[in-house]
CSV table of C-alpha atoms in Angstrom, one decimal:
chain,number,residue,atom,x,y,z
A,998,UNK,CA,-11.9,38.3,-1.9
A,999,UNK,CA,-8.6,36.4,-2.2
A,1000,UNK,CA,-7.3,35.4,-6.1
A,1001,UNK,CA,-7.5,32.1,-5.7
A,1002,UNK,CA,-11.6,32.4,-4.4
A,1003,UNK,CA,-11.8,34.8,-7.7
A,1004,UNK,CA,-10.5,32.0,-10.0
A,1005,UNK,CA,-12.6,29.3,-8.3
A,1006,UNK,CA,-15.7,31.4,-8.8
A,1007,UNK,CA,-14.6,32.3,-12.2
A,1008,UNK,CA,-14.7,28.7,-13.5
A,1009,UNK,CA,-18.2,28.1,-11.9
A,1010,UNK,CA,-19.8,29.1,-15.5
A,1011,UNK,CA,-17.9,27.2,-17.8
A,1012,UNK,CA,-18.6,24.4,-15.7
A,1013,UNK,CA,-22.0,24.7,-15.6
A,1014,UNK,CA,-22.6,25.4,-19.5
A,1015,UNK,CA,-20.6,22.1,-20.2
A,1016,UNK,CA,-22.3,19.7,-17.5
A,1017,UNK,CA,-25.7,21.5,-19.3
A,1018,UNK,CA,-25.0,20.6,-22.8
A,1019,UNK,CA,-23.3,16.9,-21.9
A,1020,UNK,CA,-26.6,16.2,-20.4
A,1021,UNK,CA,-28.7,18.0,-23.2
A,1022,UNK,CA,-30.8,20.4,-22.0
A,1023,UNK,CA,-31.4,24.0,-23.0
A,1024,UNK,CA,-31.8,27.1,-20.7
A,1025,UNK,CA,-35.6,26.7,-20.7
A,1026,UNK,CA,-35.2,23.2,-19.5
A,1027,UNK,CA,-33.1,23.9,-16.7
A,1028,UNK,CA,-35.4,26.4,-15.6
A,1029,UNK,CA,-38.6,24.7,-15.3
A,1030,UNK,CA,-36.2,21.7,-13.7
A,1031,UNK,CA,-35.0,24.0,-10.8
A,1032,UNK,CA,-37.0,27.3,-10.7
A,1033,UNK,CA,-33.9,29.2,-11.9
A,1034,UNK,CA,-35.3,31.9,-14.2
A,1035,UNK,CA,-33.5,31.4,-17.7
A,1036,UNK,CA,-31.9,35.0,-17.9
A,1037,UNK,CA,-30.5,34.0,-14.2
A,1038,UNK,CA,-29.0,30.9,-15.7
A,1039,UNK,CA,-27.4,32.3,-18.4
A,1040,UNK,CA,-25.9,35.6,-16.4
A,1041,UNK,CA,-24.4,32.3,-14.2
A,1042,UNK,CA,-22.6,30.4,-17.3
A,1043,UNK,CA,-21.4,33.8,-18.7
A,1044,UNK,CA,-19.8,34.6,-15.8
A,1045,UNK,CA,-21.9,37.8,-15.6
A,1046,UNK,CA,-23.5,36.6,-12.0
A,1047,UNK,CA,-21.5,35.7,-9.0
A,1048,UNK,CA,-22.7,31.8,-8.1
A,1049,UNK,CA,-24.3,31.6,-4.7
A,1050,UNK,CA,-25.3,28.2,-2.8
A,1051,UNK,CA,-29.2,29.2,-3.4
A,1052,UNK,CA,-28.7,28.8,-7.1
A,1053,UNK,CA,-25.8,26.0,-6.7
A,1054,UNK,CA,-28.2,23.5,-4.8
A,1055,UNK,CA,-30.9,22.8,-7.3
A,1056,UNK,CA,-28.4,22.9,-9.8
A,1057,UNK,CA,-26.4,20.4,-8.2
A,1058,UNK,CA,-29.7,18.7,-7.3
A,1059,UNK,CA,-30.8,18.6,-11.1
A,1060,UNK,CA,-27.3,17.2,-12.6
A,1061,UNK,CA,-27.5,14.6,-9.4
A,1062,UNK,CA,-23.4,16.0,-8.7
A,1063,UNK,CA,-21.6,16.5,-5.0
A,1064,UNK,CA,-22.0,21.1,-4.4
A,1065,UNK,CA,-18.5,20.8,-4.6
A,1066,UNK,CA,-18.3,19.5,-8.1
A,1067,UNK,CA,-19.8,22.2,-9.1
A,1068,UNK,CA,-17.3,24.7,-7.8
A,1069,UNK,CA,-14.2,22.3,-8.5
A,1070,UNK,CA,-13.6,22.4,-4.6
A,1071,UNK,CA,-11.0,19.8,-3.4
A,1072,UNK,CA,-12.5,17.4,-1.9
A,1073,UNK,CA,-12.6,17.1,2.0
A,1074,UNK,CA,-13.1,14.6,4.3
A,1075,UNK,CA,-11.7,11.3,5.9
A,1076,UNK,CA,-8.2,11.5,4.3
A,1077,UNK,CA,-7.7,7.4,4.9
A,1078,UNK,CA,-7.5,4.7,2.3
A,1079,UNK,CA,-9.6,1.9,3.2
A,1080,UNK,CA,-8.0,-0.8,1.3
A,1081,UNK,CA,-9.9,-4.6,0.6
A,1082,UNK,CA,-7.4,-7.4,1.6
A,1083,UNK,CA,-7.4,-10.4,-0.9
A,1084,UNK,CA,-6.6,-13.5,0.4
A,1085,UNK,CA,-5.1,-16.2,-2.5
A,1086,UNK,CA,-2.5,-19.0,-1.4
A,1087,UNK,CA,-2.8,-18.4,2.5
A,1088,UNK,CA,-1.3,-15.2,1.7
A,1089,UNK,CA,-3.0,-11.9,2.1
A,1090,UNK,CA,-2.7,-9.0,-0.6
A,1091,UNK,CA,-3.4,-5.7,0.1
A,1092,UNK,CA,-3.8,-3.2,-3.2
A,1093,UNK,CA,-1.6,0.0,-3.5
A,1094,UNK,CA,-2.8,1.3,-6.9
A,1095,UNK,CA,-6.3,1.9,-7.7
A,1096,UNK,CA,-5.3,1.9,-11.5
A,1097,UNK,CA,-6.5,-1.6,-13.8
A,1098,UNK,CA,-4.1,-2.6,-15.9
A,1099,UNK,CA,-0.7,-1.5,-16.4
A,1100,UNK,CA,1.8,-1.4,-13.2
A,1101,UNK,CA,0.3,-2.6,-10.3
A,1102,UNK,CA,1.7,-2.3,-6.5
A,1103,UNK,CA,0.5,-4.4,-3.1
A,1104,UNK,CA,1.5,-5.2,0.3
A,1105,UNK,CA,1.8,-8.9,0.6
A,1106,UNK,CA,2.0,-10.5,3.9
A,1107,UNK,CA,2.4,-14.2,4.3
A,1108,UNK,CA,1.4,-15.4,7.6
A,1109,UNK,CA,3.3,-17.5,10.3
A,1110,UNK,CA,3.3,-20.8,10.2
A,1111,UNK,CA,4.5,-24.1,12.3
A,1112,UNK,CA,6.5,-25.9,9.3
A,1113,UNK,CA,7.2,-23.0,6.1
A,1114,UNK,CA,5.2,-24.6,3.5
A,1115,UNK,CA,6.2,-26.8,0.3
A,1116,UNK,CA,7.0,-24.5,-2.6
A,1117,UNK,CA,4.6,-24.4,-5.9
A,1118,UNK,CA,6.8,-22.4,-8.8
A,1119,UNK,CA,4.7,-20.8,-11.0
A,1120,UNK,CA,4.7,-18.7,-13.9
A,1121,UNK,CA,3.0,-16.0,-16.0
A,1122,UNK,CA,3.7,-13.0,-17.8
A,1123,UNK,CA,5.1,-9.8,-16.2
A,1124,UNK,CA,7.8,-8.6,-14.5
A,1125,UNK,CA,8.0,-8.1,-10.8
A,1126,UNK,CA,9.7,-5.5,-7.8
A,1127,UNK,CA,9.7,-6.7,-4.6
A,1128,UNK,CA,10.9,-5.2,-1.0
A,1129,UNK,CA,11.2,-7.2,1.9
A,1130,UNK,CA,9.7,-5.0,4.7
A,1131,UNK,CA,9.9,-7.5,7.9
A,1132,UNK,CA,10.7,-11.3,8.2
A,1133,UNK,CA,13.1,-14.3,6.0
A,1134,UNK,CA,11.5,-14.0,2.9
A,1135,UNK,CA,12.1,-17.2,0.7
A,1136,UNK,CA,12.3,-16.8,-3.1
A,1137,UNK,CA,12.8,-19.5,-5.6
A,1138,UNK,CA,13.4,-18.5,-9.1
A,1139,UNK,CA,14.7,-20.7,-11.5
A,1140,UNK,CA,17.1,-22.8,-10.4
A,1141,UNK,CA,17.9,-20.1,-7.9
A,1142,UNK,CA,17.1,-20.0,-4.0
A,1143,UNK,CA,17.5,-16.9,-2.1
A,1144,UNK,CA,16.8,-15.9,1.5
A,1145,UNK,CA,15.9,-11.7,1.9
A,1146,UNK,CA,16.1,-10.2,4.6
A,1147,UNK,CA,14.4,-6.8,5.7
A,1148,UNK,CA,15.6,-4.2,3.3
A,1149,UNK,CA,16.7,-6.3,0.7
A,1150,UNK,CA,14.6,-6.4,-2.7
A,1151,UNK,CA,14.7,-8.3,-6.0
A,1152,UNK,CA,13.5,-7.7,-9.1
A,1153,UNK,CA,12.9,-10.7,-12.0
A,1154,UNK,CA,10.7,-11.9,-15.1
A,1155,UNK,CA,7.7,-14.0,-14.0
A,1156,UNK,CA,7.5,-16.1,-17.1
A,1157,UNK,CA,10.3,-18.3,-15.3
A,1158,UNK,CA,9.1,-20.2,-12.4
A,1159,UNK,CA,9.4,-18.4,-9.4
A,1160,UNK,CA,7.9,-19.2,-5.6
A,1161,UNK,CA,7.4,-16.7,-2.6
A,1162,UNK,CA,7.1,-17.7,0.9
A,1163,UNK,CA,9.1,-17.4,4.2
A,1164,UNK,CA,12.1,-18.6,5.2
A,1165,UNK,CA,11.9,-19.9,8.7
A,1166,UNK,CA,8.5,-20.1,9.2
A,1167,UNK,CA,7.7,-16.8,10.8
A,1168,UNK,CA,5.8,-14.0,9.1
A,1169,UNK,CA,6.9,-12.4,6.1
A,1170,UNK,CA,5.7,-8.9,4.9
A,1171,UNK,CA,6.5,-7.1,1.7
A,1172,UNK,CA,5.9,-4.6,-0.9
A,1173,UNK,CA,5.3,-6.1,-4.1
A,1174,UNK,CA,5.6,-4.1,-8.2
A,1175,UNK,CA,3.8,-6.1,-10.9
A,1176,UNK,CA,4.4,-5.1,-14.3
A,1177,UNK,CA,3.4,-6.1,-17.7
A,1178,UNK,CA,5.7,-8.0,-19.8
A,1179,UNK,CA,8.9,-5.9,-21.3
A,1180,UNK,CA,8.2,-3.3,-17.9
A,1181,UNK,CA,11.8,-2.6,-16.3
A,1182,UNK,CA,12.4,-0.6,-13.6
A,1183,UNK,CA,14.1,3.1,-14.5
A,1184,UNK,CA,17.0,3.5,-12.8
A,1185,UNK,CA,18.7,6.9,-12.4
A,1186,UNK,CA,22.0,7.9,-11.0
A,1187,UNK,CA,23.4,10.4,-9.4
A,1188,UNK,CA,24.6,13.2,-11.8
A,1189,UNK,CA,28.3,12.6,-13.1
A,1190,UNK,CA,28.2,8.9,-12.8
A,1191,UNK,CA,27.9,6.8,-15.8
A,1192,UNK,CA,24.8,4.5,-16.0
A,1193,UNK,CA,25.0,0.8,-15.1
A,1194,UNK,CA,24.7,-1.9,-18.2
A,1195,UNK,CA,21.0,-2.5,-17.8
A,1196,UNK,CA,19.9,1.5,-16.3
């Protein structure tokens, strides 16, 4: 047997001793749960008996856990994102970060349309990244009205009143950072340059 099969075997027990005691049952009631005689149970957490599936699956059974919980196996599988559009302000906003709170990323695409609509400025707290991935994007921000093209990106504080929408009327799509207020992007330089006056 391969180390790293060793080492995944090896941390079986430990496992199964803590997912025992955060749920609060002794030995005994493990084995009349699963049919697992106590001695076998406790040669398993020590370490002392190898862990086979015919003593993993009514453990895993018992603790209601995936087999591969139990083990610390990687999980395996379908290897796709399946991502839940929201739709807010015609525009469509797919999530990148799975995290609440703190920095959050999307894809926002604003759709096509015959006349580019009339901009809202709005404002709340945060600060905000954004890349322009295809289409004329059109941002107002403060007194300020930019047209971005595909590779260009901006960054600014959304407590000022800021509008996003396209430029011409054709579709816009776009990755977007939101962070909380007093978030700034790091910026790092190559070695033997100095920093710039906000990096």
């Amino acid at each position: 047997m391969d180390r790293e099969s060793e080492d995944v075997l090896d941390a079986v027990g430990p496992r199964l001793r803590a997912l025992r005691r955060e749920r609060g049952l002794t030995l005994a009631d493990l084995a009349a749960v699963t049919g697992v005689s106590e001695s076998t149970l406790s040669r398993l957490e020590s370490g002392r008996r190898r862990a086979s599936l015919e003593l993993l699956l009514p453990l895993a059974r018992t603790y209601n856990v995936p087999l591969d919980d139990l083990v610390g196996a990687p999980r395996t599988g379908d290897p796709r994102i399946h991502l839940k559009p929201i739709r807010r302000f015609g525009m469509v906003f797919i999530p990148l970060s799975r995290r609440p709170g703190g920095t959050q990323a999307f894809k926002m695409i604003i759709p096509a349309r015959p006349r580019p609509l009339e901009p809202t400025p709005q404002t709340h707290e945060g600060f905000e990244w954004l890349y322009v991935l295809n289409g004329r994007l059109r941002l107002l921000f403060g007194d300020r009205d930019l047209t971005l093209s595909p590779g260009e990106a901006a960054e600014f504080d959304t407590s000022l009143p800021h509008w996003l929408g396209s430029a011409d009327g054709g579709a816009v799509e776009l990755l977007i950072v939101f962070g909380p207020q007093g978030t700034r992007a790091h910026l790092r330089t190559p070695p033997g340059e100095p920093p710039s006056p906000h990096g």
